[in-house]
GROMACS .gro file of C-alpha atoms in nm:
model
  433
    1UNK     CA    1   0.000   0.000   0.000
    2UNK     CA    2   0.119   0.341  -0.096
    3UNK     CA    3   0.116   0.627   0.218
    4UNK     CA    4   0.059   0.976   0.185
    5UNK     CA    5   0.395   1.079   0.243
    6UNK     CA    6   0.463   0.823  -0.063
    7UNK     CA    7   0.171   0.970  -0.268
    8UNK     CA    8   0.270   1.351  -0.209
    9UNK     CA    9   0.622   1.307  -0.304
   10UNK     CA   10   0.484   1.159  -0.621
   11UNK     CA   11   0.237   1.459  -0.608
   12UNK     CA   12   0.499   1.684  -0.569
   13UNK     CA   13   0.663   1.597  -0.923
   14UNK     CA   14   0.303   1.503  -1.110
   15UNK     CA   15   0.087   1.810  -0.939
   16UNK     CA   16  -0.207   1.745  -1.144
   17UNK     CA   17  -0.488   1.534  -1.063
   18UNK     CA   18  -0.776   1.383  -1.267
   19UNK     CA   19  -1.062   1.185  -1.181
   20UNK     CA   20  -1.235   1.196  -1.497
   21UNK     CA   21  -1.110   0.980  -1.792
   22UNK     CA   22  -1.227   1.253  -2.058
   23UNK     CA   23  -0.993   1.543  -1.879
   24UNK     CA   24  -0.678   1.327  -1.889
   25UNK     CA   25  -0.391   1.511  -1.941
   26UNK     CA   26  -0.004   1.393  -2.001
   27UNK     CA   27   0.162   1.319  -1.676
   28UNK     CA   28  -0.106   1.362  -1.483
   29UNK     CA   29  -0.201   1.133  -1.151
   30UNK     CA   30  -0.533   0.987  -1.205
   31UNK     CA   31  -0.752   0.913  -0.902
   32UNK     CA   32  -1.017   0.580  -0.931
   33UNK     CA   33  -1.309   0.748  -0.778
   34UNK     CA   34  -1.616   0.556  -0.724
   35UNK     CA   35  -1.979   0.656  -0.809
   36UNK     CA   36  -2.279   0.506  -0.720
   37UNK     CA   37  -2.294   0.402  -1.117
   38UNK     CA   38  -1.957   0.329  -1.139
   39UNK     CA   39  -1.621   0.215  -1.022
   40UNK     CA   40  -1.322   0.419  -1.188
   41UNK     CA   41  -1.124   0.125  -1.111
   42UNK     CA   42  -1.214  -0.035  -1.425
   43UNK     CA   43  -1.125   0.334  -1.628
   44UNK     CA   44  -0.756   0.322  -1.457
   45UNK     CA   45  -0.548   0.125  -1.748
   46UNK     CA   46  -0.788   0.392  -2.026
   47UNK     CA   47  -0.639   0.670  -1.801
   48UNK     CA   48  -0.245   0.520  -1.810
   49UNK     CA   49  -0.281   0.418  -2.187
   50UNK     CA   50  -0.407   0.815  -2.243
   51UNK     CA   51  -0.102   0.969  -2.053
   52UNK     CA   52  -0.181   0.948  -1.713
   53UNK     CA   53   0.167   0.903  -1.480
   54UNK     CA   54   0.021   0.726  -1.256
   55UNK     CA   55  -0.314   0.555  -1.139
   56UNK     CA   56  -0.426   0.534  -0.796
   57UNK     CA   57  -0.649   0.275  -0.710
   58UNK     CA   58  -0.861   0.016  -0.470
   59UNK     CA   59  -0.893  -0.285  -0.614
   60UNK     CA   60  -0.559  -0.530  -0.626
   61UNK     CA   61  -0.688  -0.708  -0.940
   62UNK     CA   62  -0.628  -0.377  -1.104
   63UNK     CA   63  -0.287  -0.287  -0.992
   64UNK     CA   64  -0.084  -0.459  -1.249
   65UNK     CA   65   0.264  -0.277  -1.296
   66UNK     CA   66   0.428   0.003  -1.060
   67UNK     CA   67   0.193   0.229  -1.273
   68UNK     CA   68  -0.096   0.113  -1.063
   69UNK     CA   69  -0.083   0.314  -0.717
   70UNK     CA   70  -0.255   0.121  -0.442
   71UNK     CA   71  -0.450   0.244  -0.111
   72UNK     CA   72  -0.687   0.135   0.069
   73UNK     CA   73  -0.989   0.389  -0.049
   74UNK     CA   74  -0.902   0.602  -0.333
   75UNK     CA   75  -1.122   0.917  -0.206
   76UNK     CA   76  -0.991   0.919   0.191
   77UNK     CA   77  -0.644   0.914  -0.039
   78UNK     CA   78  -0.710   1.193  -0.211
   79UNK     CA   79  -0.859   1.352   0.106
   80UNK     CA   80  -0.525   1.243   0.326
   81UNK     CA   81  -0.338   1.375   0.023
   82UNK     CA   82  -0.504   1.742   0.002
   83UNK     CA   83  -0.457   1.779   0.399
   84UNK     CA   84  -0.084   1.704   0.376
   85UNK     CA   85  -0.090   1.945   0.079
   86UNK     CA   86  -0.230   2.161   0.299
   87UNK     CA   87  -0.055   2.181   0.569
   88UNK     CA   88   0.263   2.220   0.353
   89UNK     CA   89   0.091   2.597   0.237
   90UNK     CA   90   0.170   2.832   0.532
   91UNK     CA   91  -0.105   3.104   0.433
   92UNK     CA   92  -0.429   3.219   0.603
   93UNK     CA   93  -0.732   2.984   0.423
   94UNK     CA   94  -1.104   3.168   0.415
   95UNK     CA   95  -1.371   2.891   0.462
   96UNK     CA   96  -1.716   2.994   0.300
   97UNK     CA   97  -2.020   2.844   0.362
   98UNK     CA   98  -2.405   2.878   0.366
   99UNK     CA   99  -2.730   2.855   0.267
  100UNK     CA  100  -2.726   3.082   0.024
  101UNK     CA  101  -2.484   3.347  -0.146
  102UNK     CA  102  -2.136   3.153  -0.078
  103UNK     CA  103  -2.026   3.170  -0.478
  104UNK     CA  104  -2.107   3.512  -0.502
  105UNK     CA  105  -1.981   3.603  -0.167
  106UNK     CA  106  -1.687   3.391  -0.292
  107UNK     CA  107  -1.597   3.605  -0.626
  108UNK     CA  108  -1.659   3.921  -0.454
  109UNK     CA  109  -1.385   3.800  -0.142
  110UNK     CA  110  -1.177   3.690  -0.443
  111UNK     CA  111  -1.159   4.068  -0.624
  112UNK     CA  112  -1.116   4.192  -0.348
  113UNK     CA  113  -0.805   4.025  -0.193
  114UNK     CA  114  -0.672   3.970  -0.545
  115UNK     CA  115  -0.627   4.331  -0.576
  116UNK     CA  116  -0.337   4.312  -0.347
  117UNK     CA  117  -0.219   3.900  -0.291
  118UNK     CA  118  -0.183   3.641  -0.480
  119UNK     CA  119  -0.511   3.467  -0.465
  120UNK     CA  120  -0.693   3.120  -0.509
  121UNK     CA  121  -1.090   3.050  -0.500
  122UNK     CA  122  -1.229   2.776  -0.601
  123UNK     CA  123  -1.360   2.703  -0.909
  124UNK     CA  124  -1.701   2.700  -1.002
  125UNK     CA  125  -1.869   2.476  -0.754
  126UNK     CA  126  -1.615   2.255  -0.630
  127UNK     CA  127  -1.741   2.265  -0.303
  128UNK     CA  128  -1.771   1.882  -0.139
  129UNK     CA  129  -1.589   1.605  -0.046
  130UNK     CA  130  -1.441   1.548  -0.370
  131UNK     CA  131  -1.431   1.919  -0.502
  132UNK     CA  132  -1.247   2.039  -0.175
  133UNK     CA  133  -0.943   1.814  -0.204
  134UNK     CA  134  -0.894   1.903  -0.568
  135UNK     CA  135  -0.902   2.259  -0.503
  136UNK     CA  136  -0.631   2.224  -0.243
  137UNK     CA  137  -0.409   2.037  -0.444
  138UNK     CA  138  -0.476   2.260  -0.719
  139UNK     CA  139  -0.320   2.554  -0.512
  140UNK     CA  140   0.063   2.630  -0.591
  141UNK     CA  141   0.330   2.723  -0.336
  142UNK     CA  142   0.321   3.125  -0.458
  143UNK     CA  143  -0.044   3.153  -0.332
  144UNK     CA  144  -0.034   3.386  -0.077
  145UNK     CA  145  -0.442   3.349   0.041
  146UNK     CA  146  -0.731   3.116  -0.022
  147UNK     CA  147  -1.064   3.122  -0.028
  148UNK     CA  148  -1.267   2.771   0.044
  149UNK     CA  149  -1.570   2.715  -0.064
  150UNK     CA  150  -1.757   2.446   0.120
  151UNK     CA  151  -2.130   2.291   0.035
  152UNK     CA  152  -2.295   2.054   0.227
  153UNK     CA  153  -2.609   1.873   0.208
  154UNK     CA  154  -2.607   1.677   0.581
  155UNK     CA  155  -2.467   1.729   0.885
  156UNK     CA  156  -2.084   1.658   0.974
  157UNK     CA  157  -1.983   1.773   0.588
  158UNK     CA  158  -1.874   2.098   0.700
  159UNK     CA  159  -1.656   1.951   1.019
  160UNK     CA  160  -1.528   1.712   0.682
  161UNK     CA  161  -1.418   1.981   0.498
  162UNK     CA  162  -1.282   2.203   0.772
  163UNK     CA  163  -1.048   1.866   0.859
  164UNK     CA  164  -0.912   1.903   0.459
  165UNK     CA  165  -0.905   2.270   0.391
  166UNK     CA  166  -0.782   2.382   0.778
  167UNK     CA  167  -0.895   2.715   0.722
  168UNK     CA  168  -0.753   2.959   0.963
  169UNK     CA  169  -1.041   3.235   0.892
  170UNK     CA  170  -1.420   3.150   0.795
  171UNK     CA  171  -1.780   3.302   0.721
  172UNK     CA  172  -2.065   3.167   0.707
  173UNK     CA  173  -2.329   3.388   0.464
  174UNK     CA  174  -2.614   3.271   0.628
  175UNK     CA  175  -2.864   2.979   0.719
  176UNK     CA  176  -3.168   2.898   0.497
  177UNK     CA  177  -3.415   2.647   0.400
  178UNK     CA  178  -3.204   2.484   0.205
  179UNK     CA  179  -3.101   2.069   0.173
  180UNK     CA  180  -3.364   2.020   0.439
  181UNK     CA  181  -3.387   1.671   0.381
  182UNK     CA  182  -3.052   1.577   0.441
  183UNK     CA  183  -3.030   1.816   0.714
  184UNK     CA  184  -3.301   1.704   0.875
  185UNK     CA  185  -3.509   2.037   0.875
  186UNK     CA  186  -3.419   2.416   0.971
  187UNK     CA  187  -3.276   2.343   1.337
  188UNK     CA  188  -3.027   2.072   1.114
  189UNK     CA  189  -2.943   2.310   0.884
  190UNK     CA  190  -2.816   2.570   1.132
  191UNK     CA  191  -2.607   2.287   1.309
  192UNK     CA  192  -2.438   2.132   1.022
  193UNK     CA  193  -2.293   2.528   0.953
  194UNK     CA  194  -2.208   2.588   1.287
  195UNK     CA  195  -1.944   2.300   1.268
  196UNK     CA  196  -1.715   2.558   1.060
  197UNK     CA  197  -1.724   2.806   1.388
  198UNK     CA  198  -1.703   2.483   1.569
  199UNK     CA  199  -1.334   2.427   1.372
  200UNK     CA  200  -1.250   2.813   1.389
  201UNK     CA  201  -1.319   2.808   1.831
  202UNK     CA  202  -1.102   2.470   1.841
  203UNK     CA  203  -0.822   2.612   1.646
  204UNK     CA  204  -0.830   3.000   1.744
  205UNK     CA  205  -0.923   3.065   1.417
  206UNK     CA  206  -1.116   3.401   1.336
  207UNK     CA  207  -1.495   3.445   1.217
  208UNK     CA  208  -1.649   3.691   1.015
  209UNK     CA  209  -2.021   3.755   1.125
  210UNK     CA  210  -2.304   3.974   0.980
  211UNK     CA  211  -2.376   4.107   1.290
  212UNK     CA  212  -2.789   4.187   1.164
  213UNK     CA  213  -2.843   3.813   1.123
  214UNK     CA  214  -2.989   3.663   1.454
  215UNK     CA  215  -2.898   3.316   1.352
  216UNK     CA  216  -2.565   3.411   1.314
  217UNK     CA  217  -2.560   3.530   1.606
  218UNK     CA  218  -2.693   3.279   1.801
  219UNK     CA  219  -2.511   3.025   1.634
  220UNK     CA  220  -2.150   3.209   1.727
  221UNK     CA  221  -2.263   3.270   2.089
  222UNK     CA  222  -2.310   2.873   2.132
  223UNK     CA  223  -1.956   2.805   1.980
  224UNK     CA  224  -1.819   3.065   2.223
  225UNK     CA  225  -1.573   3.232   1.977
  226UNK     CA  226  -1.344   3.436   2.056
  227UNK     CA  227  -1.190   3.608   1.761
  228UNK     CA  228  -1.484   3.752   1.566
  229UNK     CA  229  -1.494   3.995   1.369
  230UNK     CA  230  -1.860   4.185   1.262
  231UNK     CA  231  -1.967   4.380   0.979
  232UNK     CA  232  -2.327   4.504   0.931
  233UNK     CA  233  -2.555   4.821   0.914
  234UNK     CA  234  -2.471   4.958   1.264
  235UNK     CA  235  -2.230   5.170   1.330
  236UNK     CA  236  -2.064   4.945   1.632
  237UNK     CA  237  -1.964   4.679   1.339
  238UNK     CA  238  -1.577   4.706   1.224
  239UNK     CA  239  -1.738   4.770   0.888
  240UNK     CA  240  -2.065   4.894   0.901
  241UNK     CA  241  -2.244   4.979   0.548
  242UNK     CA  242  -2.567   5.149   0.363
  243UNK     CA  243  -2.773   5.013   0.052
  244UNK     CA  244  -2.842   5.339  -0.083
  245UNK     CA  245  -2.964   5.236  -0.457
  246UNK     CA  246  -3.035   4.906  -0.617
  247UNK     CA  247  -3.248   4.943  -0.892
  248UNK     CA  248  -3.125   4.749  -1.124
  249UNK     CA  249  -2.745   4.741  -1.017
  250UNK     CA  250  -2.622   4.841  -0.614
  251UNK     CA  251  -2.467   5.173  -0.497
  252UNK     CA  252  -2.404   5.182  -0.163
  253UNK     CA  253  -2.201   5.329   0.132
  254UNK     CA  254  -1.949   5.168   0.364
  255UNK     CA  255  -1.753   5.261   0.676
  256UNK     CA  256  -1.460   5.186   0.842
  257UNK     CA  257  -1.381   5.281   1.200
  258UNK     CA  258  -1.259   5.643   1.052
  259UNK     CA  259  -1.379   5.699   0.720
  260UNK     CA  260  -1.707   5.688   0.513
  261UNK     CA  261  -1.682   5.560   0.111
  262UNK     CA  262  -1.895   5.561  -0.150
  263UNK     CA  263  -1.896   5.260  -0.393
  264UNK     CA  264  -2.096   5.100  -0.654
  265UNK     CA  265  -2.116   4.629  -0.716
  266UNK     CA  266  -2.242   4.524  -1.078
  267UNK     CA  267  -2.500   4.293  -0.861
  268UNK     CA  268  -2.850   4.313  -0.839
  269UNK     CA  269  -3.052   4.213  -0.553
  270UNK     CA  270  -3.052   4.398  -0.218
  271UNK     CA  271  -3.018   4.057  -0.058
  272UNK     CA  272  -2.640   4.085  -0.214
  273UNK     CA  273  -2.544   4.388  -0.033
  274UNK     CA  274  -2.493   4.177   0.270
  275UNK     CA  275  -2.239   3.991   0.021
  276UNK     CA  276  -2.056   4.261  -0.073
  277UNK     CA  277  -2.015   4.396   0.301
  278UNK     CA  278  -1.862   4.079   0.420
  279UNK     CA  279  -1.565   4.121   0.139
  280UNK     CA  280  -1.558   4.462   0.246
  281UNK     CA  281  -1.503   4.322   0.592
  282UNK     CA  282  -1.251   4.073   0.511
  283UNK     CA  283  -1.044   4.326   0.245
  284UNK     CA  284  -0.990   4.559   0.491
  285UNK     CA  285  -0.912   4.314   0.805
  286UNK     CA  286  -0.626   4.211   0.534
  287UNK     CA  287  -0.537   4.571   0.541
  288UNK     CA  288  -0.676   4.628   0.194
  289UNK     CA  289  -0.679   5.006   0.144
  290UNK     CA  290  -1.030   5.145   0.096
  291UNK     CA  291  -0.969   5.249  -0.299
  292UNK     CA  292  -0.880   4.853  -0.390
  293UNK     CA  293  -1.177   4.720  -0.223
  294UNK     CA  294  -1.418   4.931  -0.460
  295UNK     CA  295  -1.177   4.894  -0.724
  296UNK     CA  296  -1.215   4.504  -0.653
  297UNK     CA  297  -1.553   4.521  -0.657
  298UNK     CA  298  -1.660   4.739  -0.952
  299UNK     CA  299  -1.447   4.560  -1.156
  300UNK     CA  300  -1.624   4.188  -1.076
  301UNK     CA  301  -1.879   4.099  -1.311
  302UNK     CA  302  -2.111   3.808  -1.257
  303UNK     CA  303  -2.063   3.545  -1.514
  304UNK     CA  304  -2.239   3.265  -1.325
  305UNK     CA  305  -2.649   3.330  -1.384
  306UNK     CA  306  -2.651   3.424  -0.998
  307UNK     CA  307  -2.761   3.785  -0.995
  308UNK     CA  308  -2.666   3.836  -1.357
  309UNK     CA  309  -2.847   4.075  -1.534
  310UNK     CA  310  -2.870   4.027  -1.916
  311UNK     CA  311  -3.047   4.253  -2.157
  312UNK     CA  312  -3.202   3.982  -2.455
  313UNK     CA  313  -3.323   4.126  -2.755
  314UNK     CA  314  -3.706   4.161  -2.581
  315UNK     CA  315  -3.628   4.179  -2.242
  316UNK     CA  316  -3.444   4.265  -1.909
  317UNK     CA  317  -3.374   3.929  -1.739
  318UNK     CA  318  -3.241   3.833  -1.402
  319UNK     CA  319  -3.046   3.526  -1.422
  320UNK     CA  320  -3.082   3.310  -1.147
  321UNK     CA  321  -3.108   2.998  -1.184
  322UNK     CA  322  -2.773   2.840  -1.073
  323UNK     CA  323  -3.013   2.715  -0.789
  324UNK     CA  324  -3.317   2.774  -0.582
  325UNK     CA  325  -3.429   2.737  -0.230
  326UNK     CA  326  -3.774   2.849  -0.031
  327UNK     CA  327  -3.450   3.151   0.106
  328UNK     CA  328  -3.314   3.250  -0.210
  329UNK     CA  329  -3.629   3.250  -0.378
  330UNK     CA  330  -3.818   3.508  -0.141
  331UNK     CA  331  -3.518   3.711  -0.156
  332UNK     CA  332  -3.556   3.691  -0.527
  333UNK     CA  333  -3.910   3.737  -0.558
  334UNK     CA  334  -3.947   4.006  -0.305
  335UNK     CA  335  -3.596   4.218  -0.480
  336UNK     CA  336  -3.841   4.207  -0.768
  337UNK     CA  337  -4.138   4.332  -0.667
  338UNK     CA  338  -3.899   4.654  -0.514
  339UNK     CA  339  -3.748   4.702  -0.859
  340UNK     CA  340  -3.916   4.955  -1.084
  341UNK     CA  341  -4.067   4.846  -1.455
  342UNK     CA  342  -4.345   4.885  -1.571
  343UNK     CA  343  -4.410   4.508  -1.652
  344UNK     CA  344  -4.272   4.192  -1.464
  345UNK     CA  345  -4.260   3.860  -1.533
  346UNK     CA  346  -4.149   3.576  -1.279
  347UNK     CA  347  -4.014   3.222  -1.422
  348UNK     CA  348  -3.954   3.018  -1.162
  349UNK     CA  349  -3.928   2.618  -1.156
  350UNK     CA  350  -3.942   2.377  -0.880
  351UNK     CA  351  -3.665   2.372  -0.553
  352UNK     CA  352  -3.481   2.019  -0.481
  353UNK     CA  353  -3.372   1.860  -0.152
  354UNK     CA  354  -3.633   1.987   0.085
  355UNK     CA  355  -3.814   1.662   0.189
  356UNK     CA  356  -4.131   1.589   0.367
  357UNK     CA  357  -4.148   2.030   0.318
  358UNK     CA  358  -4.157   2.028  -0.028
  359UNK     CA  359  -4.541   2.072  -0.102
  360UNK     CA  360  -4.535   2.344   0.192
  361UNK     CA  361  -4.233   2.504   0.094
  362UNK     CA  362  -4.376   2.557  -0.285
  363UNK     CA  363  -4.737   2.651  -0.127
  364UNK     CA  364  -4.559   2.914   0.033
  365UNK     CA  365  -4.340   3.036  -0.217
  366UNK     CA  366  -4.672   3.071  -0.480
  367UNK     CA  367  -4.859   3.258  -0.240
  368UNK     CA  368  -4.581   3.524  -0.220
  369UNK     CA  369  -4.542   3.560  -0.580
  370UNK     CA  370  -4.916   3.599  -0.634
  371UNK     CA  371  -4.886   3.845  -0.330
  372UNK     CA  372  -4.597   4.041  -0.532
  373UNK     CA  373  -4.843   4.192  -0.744
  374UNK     CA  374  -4.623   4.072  -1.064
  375UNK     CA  375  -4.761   4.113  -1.423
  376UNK     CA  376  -4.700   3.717  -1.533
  377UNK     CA  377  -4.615   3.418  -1.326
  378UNK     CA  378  -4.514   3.158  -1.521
  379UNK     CA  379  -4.445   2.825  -1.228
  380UNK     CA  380  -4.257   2.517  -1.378
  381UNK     CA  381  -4.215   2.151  -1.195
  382UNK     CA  382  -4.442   1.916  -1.078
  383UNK     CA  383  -4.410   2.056  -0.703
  384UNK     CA  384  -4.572   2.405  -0.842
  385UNK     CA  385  -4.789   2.173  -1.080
  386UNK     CA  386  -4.992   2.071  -0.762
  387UNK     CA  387  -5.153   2.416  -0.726
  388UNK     CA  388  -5.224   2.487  -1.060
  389UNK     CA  389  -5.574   2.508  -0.933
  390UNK     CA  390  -5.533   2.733  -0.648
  391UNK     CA  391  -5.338   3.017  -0.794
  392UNK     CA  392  -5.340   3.258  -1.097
  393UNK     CA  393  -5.032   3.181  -1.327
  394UNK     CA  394  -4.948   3.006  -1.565
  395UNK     CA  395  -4.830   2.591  -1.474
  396UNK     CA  396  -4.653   2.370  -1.631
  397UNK     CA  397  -4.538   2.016  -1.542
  398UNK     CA  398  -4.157   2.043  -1.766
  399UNK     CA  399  -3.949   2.292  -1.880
  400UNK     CA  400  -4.010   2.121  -2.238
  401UNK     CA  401  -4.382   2.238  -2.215
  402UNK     CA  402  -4.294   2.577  -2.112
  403UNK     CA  403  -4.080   2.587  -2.416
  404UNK     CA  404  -4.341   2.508  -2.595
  405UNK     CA  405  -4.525   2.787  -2.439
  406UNK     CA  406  -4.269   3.058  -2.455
  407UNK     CA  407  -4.280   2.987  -2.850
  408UNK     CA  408  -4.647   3.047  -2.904
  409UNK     CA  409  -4.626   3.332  -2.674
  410UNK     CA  410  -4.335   3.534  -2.639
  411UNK     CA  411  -4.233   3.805  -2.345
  412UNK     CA  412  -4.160   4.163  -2.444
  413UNK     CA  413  -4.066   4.472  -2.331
  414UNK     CA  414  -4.028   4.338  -1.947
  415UNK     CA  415  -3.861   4.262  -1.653
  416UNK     CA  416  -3.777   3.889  -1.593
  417UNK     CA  417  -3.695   3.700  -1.304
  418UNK     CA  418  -3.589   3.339  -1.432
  419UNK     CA  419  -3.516   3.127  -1.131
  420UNK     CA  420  -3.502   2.759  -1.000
  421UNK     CA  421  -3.323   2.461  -0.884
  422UNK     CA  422  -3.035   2.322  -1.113
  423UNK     CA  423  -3.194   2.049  -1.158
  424UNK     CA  424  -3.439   2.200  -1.377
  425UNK     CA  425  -3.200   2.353  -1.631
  426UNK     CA  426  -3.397   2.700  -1.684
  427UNK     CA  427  -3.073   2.765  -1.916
  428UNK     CA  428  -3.273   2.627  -2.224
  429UNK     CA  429  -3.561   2.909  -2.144
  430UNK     CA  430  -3.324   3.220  -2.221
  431UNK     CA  431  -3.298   3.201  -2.538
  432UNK     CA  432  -3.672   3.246  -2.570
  433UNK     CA  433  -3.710   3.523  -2.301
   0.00000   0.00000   0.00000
């Protein structure tokens, strides 16, 4: 069997890592994942044959020449490898999490501390147990500070990740209804992110806290931190801030303990300005002067369809459907109905992972559209189906028949919310919009 201290020495001359026979690239080290369709095992002699250096496996039928790397799991491998990686990187790490707003929260912490270190985020949504490791072994030895994303869908993930990524500073956006199936409901949800202050109280690490969120509050209280650090809309906060415009795109103020700034975020959404004030908040306990941190943030542009607004040919459209939860989509719904146009229209398709709350959680979240006083409601999924009969709107069971729908009767000349789980790919409606 192979160590980690064997393995990162190998690491250390073959730095890049693959677990997808498709992505191969020469020299690489290629890591036999399994899925619960599939056993990379079998893909590890494709993987050599297509450049790979080396292939690390499980399974001691495979292992056939020194080629053939063998542990005893390949993932707790490449999770042993990424915290030795890790602990190699002397630099302060930024764990993210939360219910909702951790990739944009993520970018906007990323322009920020770019404008003055050398910085690594992760990429895209490589937030789990798989995605964590390969961002940390993705990092190189001239990073100078990192920011960690970390998802989780049931409780002890976040404790998980914190074990691999070691992060010596962390935030946590906030706590929604989101996974609440594999959380097992809201009080769930709230303990599975409270294992990152959890990490940051056992290893005097420091916390960044929106000091307006009561959860957030109550949740850093039980961990008993002790090196916290709060940003808000009160002038007690280290950074304090005020939303002063957000129709479309936010202006806003911020303060630091001596000085007032004015500053402007290519984001829509009020629910974002509590985004942008915890980069604000982390730039400047970095000692990032005040003129990079708006220079960091005017010059991030949301490429992601979270908060991206896109002029189409017809309309205005908010693109936001990366993902959806009964959270994110009153935020949504109710930034809309505070925006000014003289017609709206609201796209939004069904929210996964919430469990026995489903039905409830989509009751709810029709009622406050209808309650939004919005031009056109168009409701896509079968969860929405269900009240097709109780609400005014348009309802449709697929995406493909709202297609179908958008065709025969197109949207002009308004303002569109498109929004829903990723699940139901609301990426194939734009075009139409």
């Amino acid at each position: 069997m192979v160590t980690t201290e064997q393995l990162y020495e190998i690491y250390k001359k073959q730095p890049i890592i693959c677990t997808d026979t498709r992505a191969i690239t020469t020299g690489c080290l290629f890591f036999a994942l399994k899925g619960e369709n599939f056993d990379a095992n079998t893909f590890a002699a494709q993987a050599l044959a297509d450049g790979a250096a080396f292939a690390i496996v499980d399974n001691p039928k495979i292992a056939k020449s020194d080629r053939y790397l063998l542990v005893d799991d390949v993932l707790t491998a490449l999770q042993n490898l990424a915290k030795h990686h890790r602990k190699q990187l002397n630099i302060p790490v930024i764990g993210l999490t939360g219910s909702n707003g951790k990739t944009t929260t993520k970018e906007l912490i990323r322009a920020v501390l770019a404008e003055q270190f050398k910085t690594f985020a992760t990429k895209g949504n490589l937030n789990n147990h798989i995605g964590v490791p390969l961002s940390i072994l993705s990092m190189q030895s001239d990073v100078e500070i990192a920011v960690i994303e970390m998802g989780a869908n049931h409780q002890k993930e976040i404790e998980l990740l914190c074990e691999i990524a070691q992060p010596t500073h962390g935030l946590i956006t906030n706590v929604g209804m989101a996974h609440l199936d594999g959380f097992g409901g809201f009080e769930g949800v709230k303990k599975g992110k409270a294992e990152l202050f959890a990490y940051l109280k056992t290893n005097h690490g420091f916390a960044f806290i929106n000091r307006n969120n009561p959860y957030l509050l109550e949740m850093s209280s039980k961990a008993d931190l002790n090196k916290v650090i709060y940003y808000g809309t009160e002038k007690e906060n280290t950074i304090s801030g005020k939303l002063k415009h957000s129709d479309p795109l936010i202006e806003f103020e911020w303060a630091n303990q001596s000085t007032t700034y004015e500053a402007k975020a290519n984001l829509t959404g009020t629910y974002n300005f509590e985004n942008i004030l915890a980069a604000i908040c982390i730039g400047d306990f970095f000692k990032i002067s005040a003129e990079k941190i708006n220079n960091g943030l005017a010059n991030y542009f949301p490429t992601n369809n979270r908060s991206q607004l896109t002029k189409t040919e017809n309309n205005t459209v908010i693109c936001d459907f990366y993902n959806a939860n009964p959270s994110s989509m009153a935020a949504a719904l109710n930034n809309l109905k505070a925006l000014n146009s003289t017609h709206k229209t609201v796209i939004i398709g069904d929210m996964f992972e919430l469990g026995p709350e489903a039905a409830e959680q989509h009751l709810l979240v029709a009622q406050l559209a209808q309650q939004n006083q919005i031009d056109q409601v168009i409701f896509i999924g079968k969860n929405f189906y269900e009240f097709k009969d109780q609400f005014n709107g348009d309802f449709f069971a697929t995406p493909e028949a709202a297609k179908e729908y958008l065709i025969n009767n197109p949207i002009k000349n308004s303002l569109v919310l498109l929004k829903g789980s990723r699940g139901m790919a609301l990426e194939q409606l734009l075009p139409l919009i």
